[in-house]
């Protein structure tokens, strides 16, 4: 029984997207596809522990799901056209060409990530239909009520049906723009996993980072020549390689320069670096994810943080700013500038970003560190207070609180005053993050 349940869990991970995609192509309805796939796995949970795992479990599940879908159509009497019903029941014809790339799963990803849907709906629908996560799992991941997430997914499927959004890979001329939308969804899923925003969640959500990487690998298998797909995968791998040492045993964020590099996942680092080198060798102007991956490759190249080539990091941020002139990029660049030209030069850059980033905890955290290095302790403590108030990640909050406490103790020791409370609020008001 244990073996059968373990097999079902593994096969669910491997076959869910393929089954839902195949059912969607055949029946043209996401609701029917999802329900039939779920019912097939429920049947497997009932029968396999007693009957044993079939020789071809994927084929068994697909056949069962198709029968469940046909039964539902018959019950709901949705097929008045008997000829059309017969074609569904005995569909031996090869599938028609539905796009440049013949894989049902990729069509499913593009359908779930259609620009007609809101970003929140795209993320939820992709995790449910392609990733196979349950509604409660997705709700917990994004800190909403299960009912709310269920309604969000239901509305997204209804909109796809009502708007007749086609189940196909976009045409060649539309593909680049649509791929960028898919990557944005996958990056958002990864972002929420690697630095979770909720104060009542684990600071790092491995199930989300792993799922984002798995889905990005799937997209890359279909689009091996797309540089941004490779770049996003490399970026994820280089960050995921550091996951186990990013949070201390006490639950505090461990910054890159303080991490035990010997504990990084060497295989993921090597794969990420290989992908970055491949993109550099391609001689094509890099995109946003490729440049971010290259920056992370520089950060993970040395045996020690002191070996970081900060000039190269600044140059890469300059290149990135030409594609994405956002204040977040400017803030990241300022951190690298501080390592070359000192905190005073960097602080001048950071201060110019106040109007745009006043509600962003990392802005205040960066400013607090610059002020601390310049010996402006009182101003630094005030900046730490702002950062702690805005930070939603528990590990980040713990790290910022400790830094602020250290600064207060040093100031009090110098003045002979008693130590002050180093606590702070953990209210989260912003979702953007630094890489």
Coordinates of C-alpha atoms in Angstrom, one line a residue:
X1 CA 0.0 0.0 0.0
X2 CA 2.8 2.4 0.9
X3 CA 4.6 1.6 -2.4
X4 CA 1.4 2.2 -4.4
X5 CA 0.8 5.5 -2.7
X6 CA 4.4 6.6 -3.2
X7 CA 4.1 5.6 -6.9
X8 CA 0.9 7.6 -7.3
X9 CA 2.6 10.7 -5.8
X10 CA 5.5 10.3 -8.1
X11 CA 3.4 9.7 -11.2
X12 CA 1.1 12.6 -10.3
X13 CA 4.2 14.9 -10.4
X14 CA 5.3 13.4 -13.7
X15 CA 2.1 12.9 -15.6
X16 CA -0.4 15.5 -14.3
X17 CA 0.4 18.2 -16.9
X18 CA 0.5 15.7 -19.7
X19 CA -2.9 14.3 -18.8
X20 CA -4.6 17.7 -18.3
X21 CA -3.1 19.0 -21.6
X22 CA -4.2 15.9 -23.5
X23 CA -7.7 16.0 -22.1
X24 CA -7.9 19.7 -22.8
X25 CA -7.0 19.1 -26.5
X26 CA -9.5 16.4 -26.8
X27 CA -12.5 17.9 -25.0
X28 CA -11.7 21.6 -25.3
X29 CA -12.7 22.4 -21.7
X30 CA -10.3 23.1 -18.8
X31 CA -13.0 22.2 -16.2
X32 CA -13.6 18.8 -17.8
X33 CA -9.9 18.1 -18.1
X34 CA -9.1 19.0 -14.5
X35 CA -12.0 17.1 -13.0
X36 CA -11.3 14.0 -15.1
X37 CA -7.6 13.9 -14.3
X38 CA -8.4 14.4 -10.5
X39 CA -11.0 11.6 -10.7
X40 CA -8.5 9.2 -12.4
X41 CA -5.9 9.8 -9.6
X42 CA -8.7 9.3 -7.0
X43 CA -9.6 6.0 -8.6
X44 CA -5.9 4.9 -8.6
X45 CA -5.7 5.7 -4.9
X46 CA -8.7 3.3 -4.4
X47 CA -7.6 0.5 -6.6
X48 CA -3.8 0.4 -6.9
X49 CA -3.0 -0.4 -3.2
X50 CA -5.1 -3.6 -3.6
X51 CA -4.6 -4.4 -7.3
X52 CA -1.0 -3.2 -7.6
X53 CA 0.5 -0.5 -9.8
X54 CA -0.2 -1.3 -13.5
X55 CA 2.7 -1.9 -15.9
X56 CA 2.0 1.4 -17.7
X57 CA 0.6 3.7 -15.0
X58 CA 0.5 6.8 -17.2
X59 CA -1.5 5.0 -19.9
X60 CA -3.9 3.5 -17.2
X61 CA -4.5 7.0 -15.8
X62 CA -5.0 8.6 -19.2
X63 CA -7.5 5.9 -20.3
X64 CA -9.4 6.2 -17.0
X65 CA -9.4 10.0 -17.2
X66 CA -10.8 9.9 -20.7
X67 CA -13.6 7.6 -19.6
X68 CA -14.4 9.9 -16.7
X69 CA -14.6 12.9 -19.0
X70 CA -16.9 11.0 -21.4
X71 CA -19.1 9.9 -18.5
X72 CA -19.4 13.5 -17.4
X73 CA -20.3 14.7 -20.9
X74 CA -23.0 12.1 -21.1
X75 CA -24.4 12.9 -17.6
X76 CA -24.6 16.6 -18.4
X77 CA -26.0 15.9 -21.9
X78 CA -23.7 18.5 -23.4
X79 CA -23.3 16.7 -26.8
X80 CA -26.6 16.8 -28.7
X81 CA -24.7 16.2 -31.9
X82 CA -24.3 12.4 -31.9
X83 CA -21.7 12.5 -34.7
X84 CA -19.5 14.8 -32.7
X85 CA -20.0 12.6 -29.6
X86 CA -19.0 9.6 -31.6
X87 CA -15.8 11.3 -32.7
X88 CA -15.0 12.1 -29.1
X89 CA -15.7 8.5 -28.1
X90 CA -13.7 6.9 -30.9
X91 CA -11.1 9.6 -31.7
X92 CA -8.4 7.7 -33.6
X93 CA -7.5 10.6 -36.0
X94 CA -4.2 12.2 -35.5
X95 CA -4.5 15.6 -33.8
X96 CA -4.6 18.7 -36.0
X97 CA -1.7 21.1 -36.0
X98 CA -2.3 23.6 -33.3
X99 CA 0.9 25.6 -33.4
X100 CA 4.5 25.7 -34.2
X101 CA 5.4 23.2 -31.4
X102 CA 3.5 20.0 -31.1
X103 CA 3.2 19.4 -27.4
X104 CA 0.0 19.6 -25.5
X105 CA 1.7 20.7 -22.3
X106 CA 3.3 23.8 -23.9
X107 CA -0.1 24.7 -25.3
X108 CA -1.6 24.4 -21.9
X109 CA 1.1 26.7 -20.4
X110 CA 0.4 29.4 -23.0
X111 CA -3.3 29.1 -22.4
X112 CA -2.9 29.5 -18.7
X113 CA -0.6 32.4 -19.2
X114 CA -2.7 34.2 -21.7
X115 CA -2.4 38.0 -21.5
X116 CA -6.2 38.4 -21.3
X117 CA -6.0 37.0 -17.7
X118 CA -4.7 39.0 -14.8
X119 CA -1.3 38.1 -13.5
X120 CA -2.8 36.7 -10.3
X121 CA -5.1 34.4 -12.3
X122 CA -2.2 33.3 -14.6
X123 CA -0.1 32.3 -11.7
X124 CA -2.9 30.4 -9.9
X125 CA -4.1 28.7 -13.1
X126 CA -0.6 27.6 -14.1
X127 CA 0.1 26.1 -10.7
X128 CA -3.2 24.3 -10.8
X129 CA -3.5 23.1 -14.4
X130 CA 0.2 22.6 -15.2
X131 CA 1.8 22.2 -11.8
X132 CA -0.9 20.0 -10.4
X133 CA -0.9 21.9 -7.0
X134 CA -4.1 21.7 -5.1
X135 CA -6.2 24.8 -4.4
X136 CA -5.3 24.8 -0.7
X137 CA -1.6 24.6 -1.6
X138 CA -1.8 27.5 -3.9
X139 CA -3.9 29.5 -1.4
X140 CA -1.3 29.0 1.3
X141 CA 1.5 29.9 -1.0
X142 CA 0.0 33.3 -1.9
X143 CA -1.6 34.0 1.5
X144 CA -5.2 34.1 0.4
X145 CA -8.3 32.2 1.6
X146 CA -8.9 28.8 -0.1
X147 CA -12.3 30.0 -1.2
X148 CA -10.8 33.1 -2.7
X149 CA -8.2 31.1 -4.6
X150 CA -10.8 28.6 -5.8
X151 CA -13.0 31.4 -7.2
X152 CA -9.9 33.0 -8.8
X153 CA -9.1 29.8 -10.7
X154 CA -12.8 29.2 -11.6
X155 CA -13.1 32.7 -13.0
X156 CA -9.9 32.3 -15.0
X157 CA -11.2 29.1 -16.6
X158 CA -14.6 30.7 -17.3
X159 CA -12.9 33.6 -19.0
X160 CA -10.9 31.3 -21.2
X161 CA -14.0 29.5 -22.2
X162 CA -16.2 32.7 -22.7
X163 CA -13.5 34.5 -24.6
X164 CA -12.7 31.4 -26.7
X165 CA -9.0 31.8 -26.0
X166 CA -7.4 29.3 -28.3
X167 CA -5.6 26.2 -27.0
X168 CA -2.5 26.6 -29.1
X169 CA 1.1 27.8 -29.1
X170 CA 1.2 31.4 -30.5
X171 CA 2.2 32.0 -34.1
X172 CA 5.9 32.5 -34.8
X173 CA 5.6 36.3 -34.9
X174 CA 3.7 36.4 -31.6
X175 CA 5.8 33.8 -29.8
X176 CA 8.5 36.1 -28.4
X177 CA 6.1 38.4 -26.7
X178 CA 4.0 35.5 -25.3
X179 CA 7.0 33.7 -24.0
X180 CA 8.0 36.7 -22.0
X181 CA 4.6 36.6 -20.3
X182 CA 5.1 32.9 -19.5
X183 CA 8.5 33.6 -18.0
X184 CA 7.1 36.4 -15.9
X185 CA 4.6 34.0 -14.4
X186 CA 7.3 31.4 -13.6
X187 CA 9.6 34.1 -12.2
X188 CA 6.8 35.4 -9.9
X189 CA 6.2 31.8 -8.6
X190 CA 10.0 31.4 -8.0
X191 CA 10.3 34.8 -6.3
X192 CA 7.5 33.9 -3.9
X193 CA 9.3 30.7 -3.1
X194 CA 12.8 31.9 -2.6
X195 CA 11.8 34.8 -0.4
X196 CA 8.3 34.4 0.8
X197 CA 6.4 37.6 1.7
X198 CA 4.1 36.4 4.5
X199 CA 5.0 36.8 8.1
X200 CA 3.3 33.5 9.0
X201 CA 5.0 31.3 6.3
X202 CA 8.4 29.7 6.0
X203 CA 10.8 32.3 4.8
X204 CA 11.9 30.0 1.9
X205 CA 9.2 27.9 0.2
X206 CA 11.1 25.1 -1.5
X207 CA 8.0 23.6 -3.1
X208 CA 7.4 26.8 -5.1
X209 CA 11.1 27.2 -6.2
X210 CA 11.2 23.6 -7.2
X211 CA 8.0 23.8 -9.2
X212 CA 9.1 27.0 -10.9
X213 CA 12.4 25.3 -11.9
X214 CA 10.5 22.2 -13.1
X215 CA 8.1 24.2 -15.3
X216 CA 11.0 26.4 -16.7
X217 CA 12.9 23.2 -17.6
X218 CA 9.7 22.1 -19.4
X219 CA 9.5 25.3 -21.4
X220 CA 13.2 25.1 -22.2
X221 CA 12.8 21.6 -23.6
X222 CA 10.4 23.0 -26.1
X223 CA 12.3 26.2 -26.8
X224 CA 16.0 25.3 -26.5
X225 CA 17.2 28.2 -28.6
X226 CA 15.4 30.9 -26.6
X227 CA 18.0 32.9 -24.7
X228 CA 15.6 34.3 -22.1
X229 CA 14.3 30.9 -21.2
X230 CA 17.8 29.7 -20.7
X231 CA 18.6 32.8 -18.8
X232 CA 15.7 32.4 -16.4
X233 CA 16.6 28.8 -15.8
X234 CA 20.2 29.7 -15.1
X235 CA 19.1 32.5 -12.7
X236 CA 16.8 30.2 -10.8
X237 CA 19.4 27.5 -10.5
X238 CA 22.1 29.8 -9.2
X239 CA 19.7 31.1 -6.5
X240 CA 18.3 27.7 -5.7
X241 CA 21.9 26.4 -5.2
X242 CA 22.2 28.6 -2.2
X243 CA 18.8 27.8 -0.6
X244 CA 20.0 25.6 2.2
X245 CA 22.3 28.2 3.6
X246 CA 20.2 31.3 3.0
X247 CA 18.4 31.0 6.4
X248 CA 20.3 30.2 9.7
X249 CA 19.1 27.6 12.2
X250 CA 17.7 30.5 14.3
X251 CA 15.6 31.6 11.3
X252 CA 17.6 34.6 10.2
X253 CA 18.5 35.6 6.6
X254 CA 22.2 34.9 5.9
X255 CA 23.5 37.4 3.4
X256 CA 25.5 36.3 0.4
X257 CA 28.8 37.5 1.8
X258 CA 28.2 35.5 5.0
X259 CA 27.1 32.2 3.5
X260 CA 29.1 29.0 3.7
X261 CA 30.0 28.6 0.0
X262 CA 31.1 25.0 0.6
X263 CA 27.5 24.1 1.4
X264 CA 26.1 25.4 -1.9
X265 CA 24.8 22.9 -4.4
X266 CA 27.8 22.4 -6.7
X267 CA 25.8 20.7 -9.4
X268 CA 23.2 23.5 -9.7
X269 CA 26.0 26.1 -9.7
X270 CA 27.8 24.3 -12.5
X271 CA 24.6 23.9 -14.5
X272 CA 23.8 27.6 -14.1
X273 CA 27.3 28.7 -15.1
X274 CA 27.2 26.4 -18.1
X275 CA 23.9 28.0 -19.3
X276 CA 25.4 31.5 -18.8
X277 CA 28.5 30.6 -20.8
X278 CA 26.4 29.1 -23.6
X279 CA 24.4 32.3 -23.9
X280 CA 27.6 34.4 -24.0
X281 CA 29.0 32.2 -26.7
X282 CA 25.8 32.6 -28.8
X283 CA 26.8 36.2 -29.5
X284 CA 23.3 37.4 -29.3
X285 CA 22.3 40.6 -27.4
X286 CA 21.2 39.3 -24.0
X287 CA 17.8 39.9 -22.4
X288 CA 16.8 40.8 -18.9
X289 CA 17.0 37.2 -17.4
X290 CA 20.2 36.5 -19.2
X291 CA 21.9 39.5 -17.6
X292 CA 20.5 38.7 -14.2
X293 CA 21.8 35.2 -14.5
X294 CA 25.2 36.6 -15.5
X295 CA 25.3 38.8 -12.4
X296 CA 24.5 35.8 -10.3
X297 CA 27.2 33.9 -12.1
X298 CA 29.8 36.5 -11.1
X299 CA 28.5 36.4 -7.5
X300 CA 28.9 32.6 -7.3
X301 CA 32.2 32.3 -9.2
X302 CA 34.7 33.1 -6.4
X303 CA 35.6 30.9 -3.4
X304 CA 35.1 33.9 -1.2
X305 CA 32.8 36.9 -1.4
X306 CA 36.0 39.1 -1.4
X307 CA 36.9 37.6 -4.8
X308 CA 33.8 39.1 -6.4
X309 CA 34.5 41.2 -9.5
X310 CA 32.4 44.2 -8.6
X311 CA 33.5 46.1 -11.7
X312 CA 31.9 43.4 -13.8
X313 CA 28.8 43.4 -11.7
X314 CA 28.4 47.2 -12.2
X315 CA 28.9 46.8 -15.9
X316 CA 26.2 44.2 -16.1
X317 CA 23.8 46.4 -14.1
X318 CA 24.6 49.2 -16.6
X319 CA 23.7 46.9 -19.4
X320 CA 20.5 45.8 -17.6
X321 CA 19.5 49.3 -16.9
X322 CA 19.5 50.0 -20.6
X323 CA 16.8 47.3 -21.0
X324 CA 15.0 47.9 -17.7
X325 CA 15.6 51.3 -16.2
X326 CA 13.7 50.6 -13.1
X327 CA 14.6 52.0 -9.6
X328 CA 15.1 48.4 -8.3
X329 CA 17.9 47.9 -10.8
X330 CA 19.4 51.3 -9.8
X331 CA 19.3 50.2 -6.2
X332 CA 21.0 46.9 -6.9
X333 CA 23.7 48.8 -8.9
X334 CA 24.3 51.1 -6.0
X335 CA 25.2 48.2 -3.7
X336 CA 27.9 47.2 -6.2
X337 CA 29.1 50.8 -6.6
X338 CA 29.6 50.9 -2.8
X339 CA 32.1 48.1 -3.1
X340 CA 34.2 50.0 -5.6
X341 CA 33.8 53.7 -4.8
X342 CA 32.6 53.5 -1.2
X343 CA 29.3 54.0 0.7
X344 CA 29.3 57.8 0.3
X345 CA 29.1 57.6 -3.5
X346 CA 26.6 54.8 -3.3
X347 CA 24.4 56.6 -0.7
X348 CA 24.1 59.6 -3.1
X349 CA 22.7 57.3 -5.7
X350 CA 20.3 55.6 -3.2
X351 CA 19.0 58.9 -1.9
X352 CA 17.9 59.9 -5.4
X353 CA 15.6 56.9 -5.4
X354 CA 13.6 57.8 -2.3
X355 CA 10.5 59.1 -4.1
X356 CA 10.1 55.9 -6.1
X357 CA 11.1 53.4 -3.5
X358 CA 9.9 54.9 -0.2
X359 CA 7.5 52.0 0.3
X360 CA 10.1 49.3 -0.5
X361 CA 11.9 47.7 2.5
X362 CA 15.1 46.9 0.6
X363 CA 15.6 50.6 -0.2
X364 CA 15.6 51.4 3.5
X365 CA 17.7 48.4 4.4
X366 CA 20.3 49.4 1.8
X367 CA 20.3 53.0 3.0
X368 CA 20.7 51.8 6.6
X369 CA 23.8 49.8 5.7
X370 CA 25.4 52.7 3.8
X371 CA 24.7 55.0 6.8
X372 CA 26.1 52.5 9.2
X373 CA 29.3 52.2 7.2
X374 CA 29.6 55.9 7.2
X375 CA 29.3 56.1 11.0
X376 CA 25.9 57.9 10.9
X377 CA 24.4 55.6 13.5
X378 CA 21.3 57.5 14.4
X379 CA 20.2 57.9 10.8
X380 CA 21.0 54.3 10.2
X381 CA 18.8 53.1 13.1
X382 CA 15.9 55.2 11.7
X383 CA 16.4 53.6 8.2
X384 CA 16.5 50.1 9.8
X385 CA 13.2 51.0 11.6
X386 CA 11.6 51.7 8.2
X387 CA 13.0 48.5 6.7
X388 CA 11.7 46.4 9.6
X389 CA 8.3 47.9 9.4
X390 CA 8.0 47.1 5.6
X391 CA 9.7 43.7 5.5
X392 CA 7.3 40.8 5.2
X393 CA 9.8 37.9 5.1
X394 CA 10.4 36.6 8.6
X395 CA 14.1 35.8 8.0
X396 CA 14.7 39.3 6.6
X397 CA 13.0 40.9 9.5
X398 CA 15.1 38.9 12.0
X399 CA 18.3 39.9 10.1
X400 CA 17.4 43.6 10.0
X401 CA 16.4 43.5 13.7
X402 CA 19.7 42.0 14.7
X403 CA 21.7 44.6 12.7
X404 CA 19.7 47.4 14.2
X405 CA 20.3 45.9 17.7
X406 CA 24.0 45.7 17.1
X407 CA 24.1 49.3 16.0
X408 CA 22.1 50.4 19.1
X409 CA 24.4 48.5 21.5
X410 CA 27.5 50.0 19.9
X411 CA 26.0 53.5 20.3
X412 CA 24.9 52.9 23.8
X413 CA 28.3 51.5 24.8
X414 CA 30.0 54.6 23.4
X415 CA 27.7 56.9 25.3
X416 CA 27.3 54.8 28.4
X417 CA 23.5 54.8 28.0
X418 CA 21.4 51.6 28.8
X419 CA 20.5 49.3 25.8
X420 CA 17.3 50.0 24.0
X421 CA 14.8 47.5 22.7
X422 CA 15.8 46.3 19.2
X423 CA 12.4 45.0 18.3
X424 CA 10.3 46.1 15.4
X425 CA 7.1 45.7 13.5
X426 CA 6.8 42.9 10.9
X427 CA 4.0 44.5 8.8
X428 CA 4.4 43.6 5.1
X429 CA 3.3 46.2 2.5
X430 CA 5.5 45.5 -0.5
X431 CA 6.0 42.4 -2.6
X432 CA 9.0 43.3 -4.8
X433 CA 12.3 41.7 -4.0
X434 CA 16.0 42.0 -4.9
X435 CA 17.8 39.1 -6.5

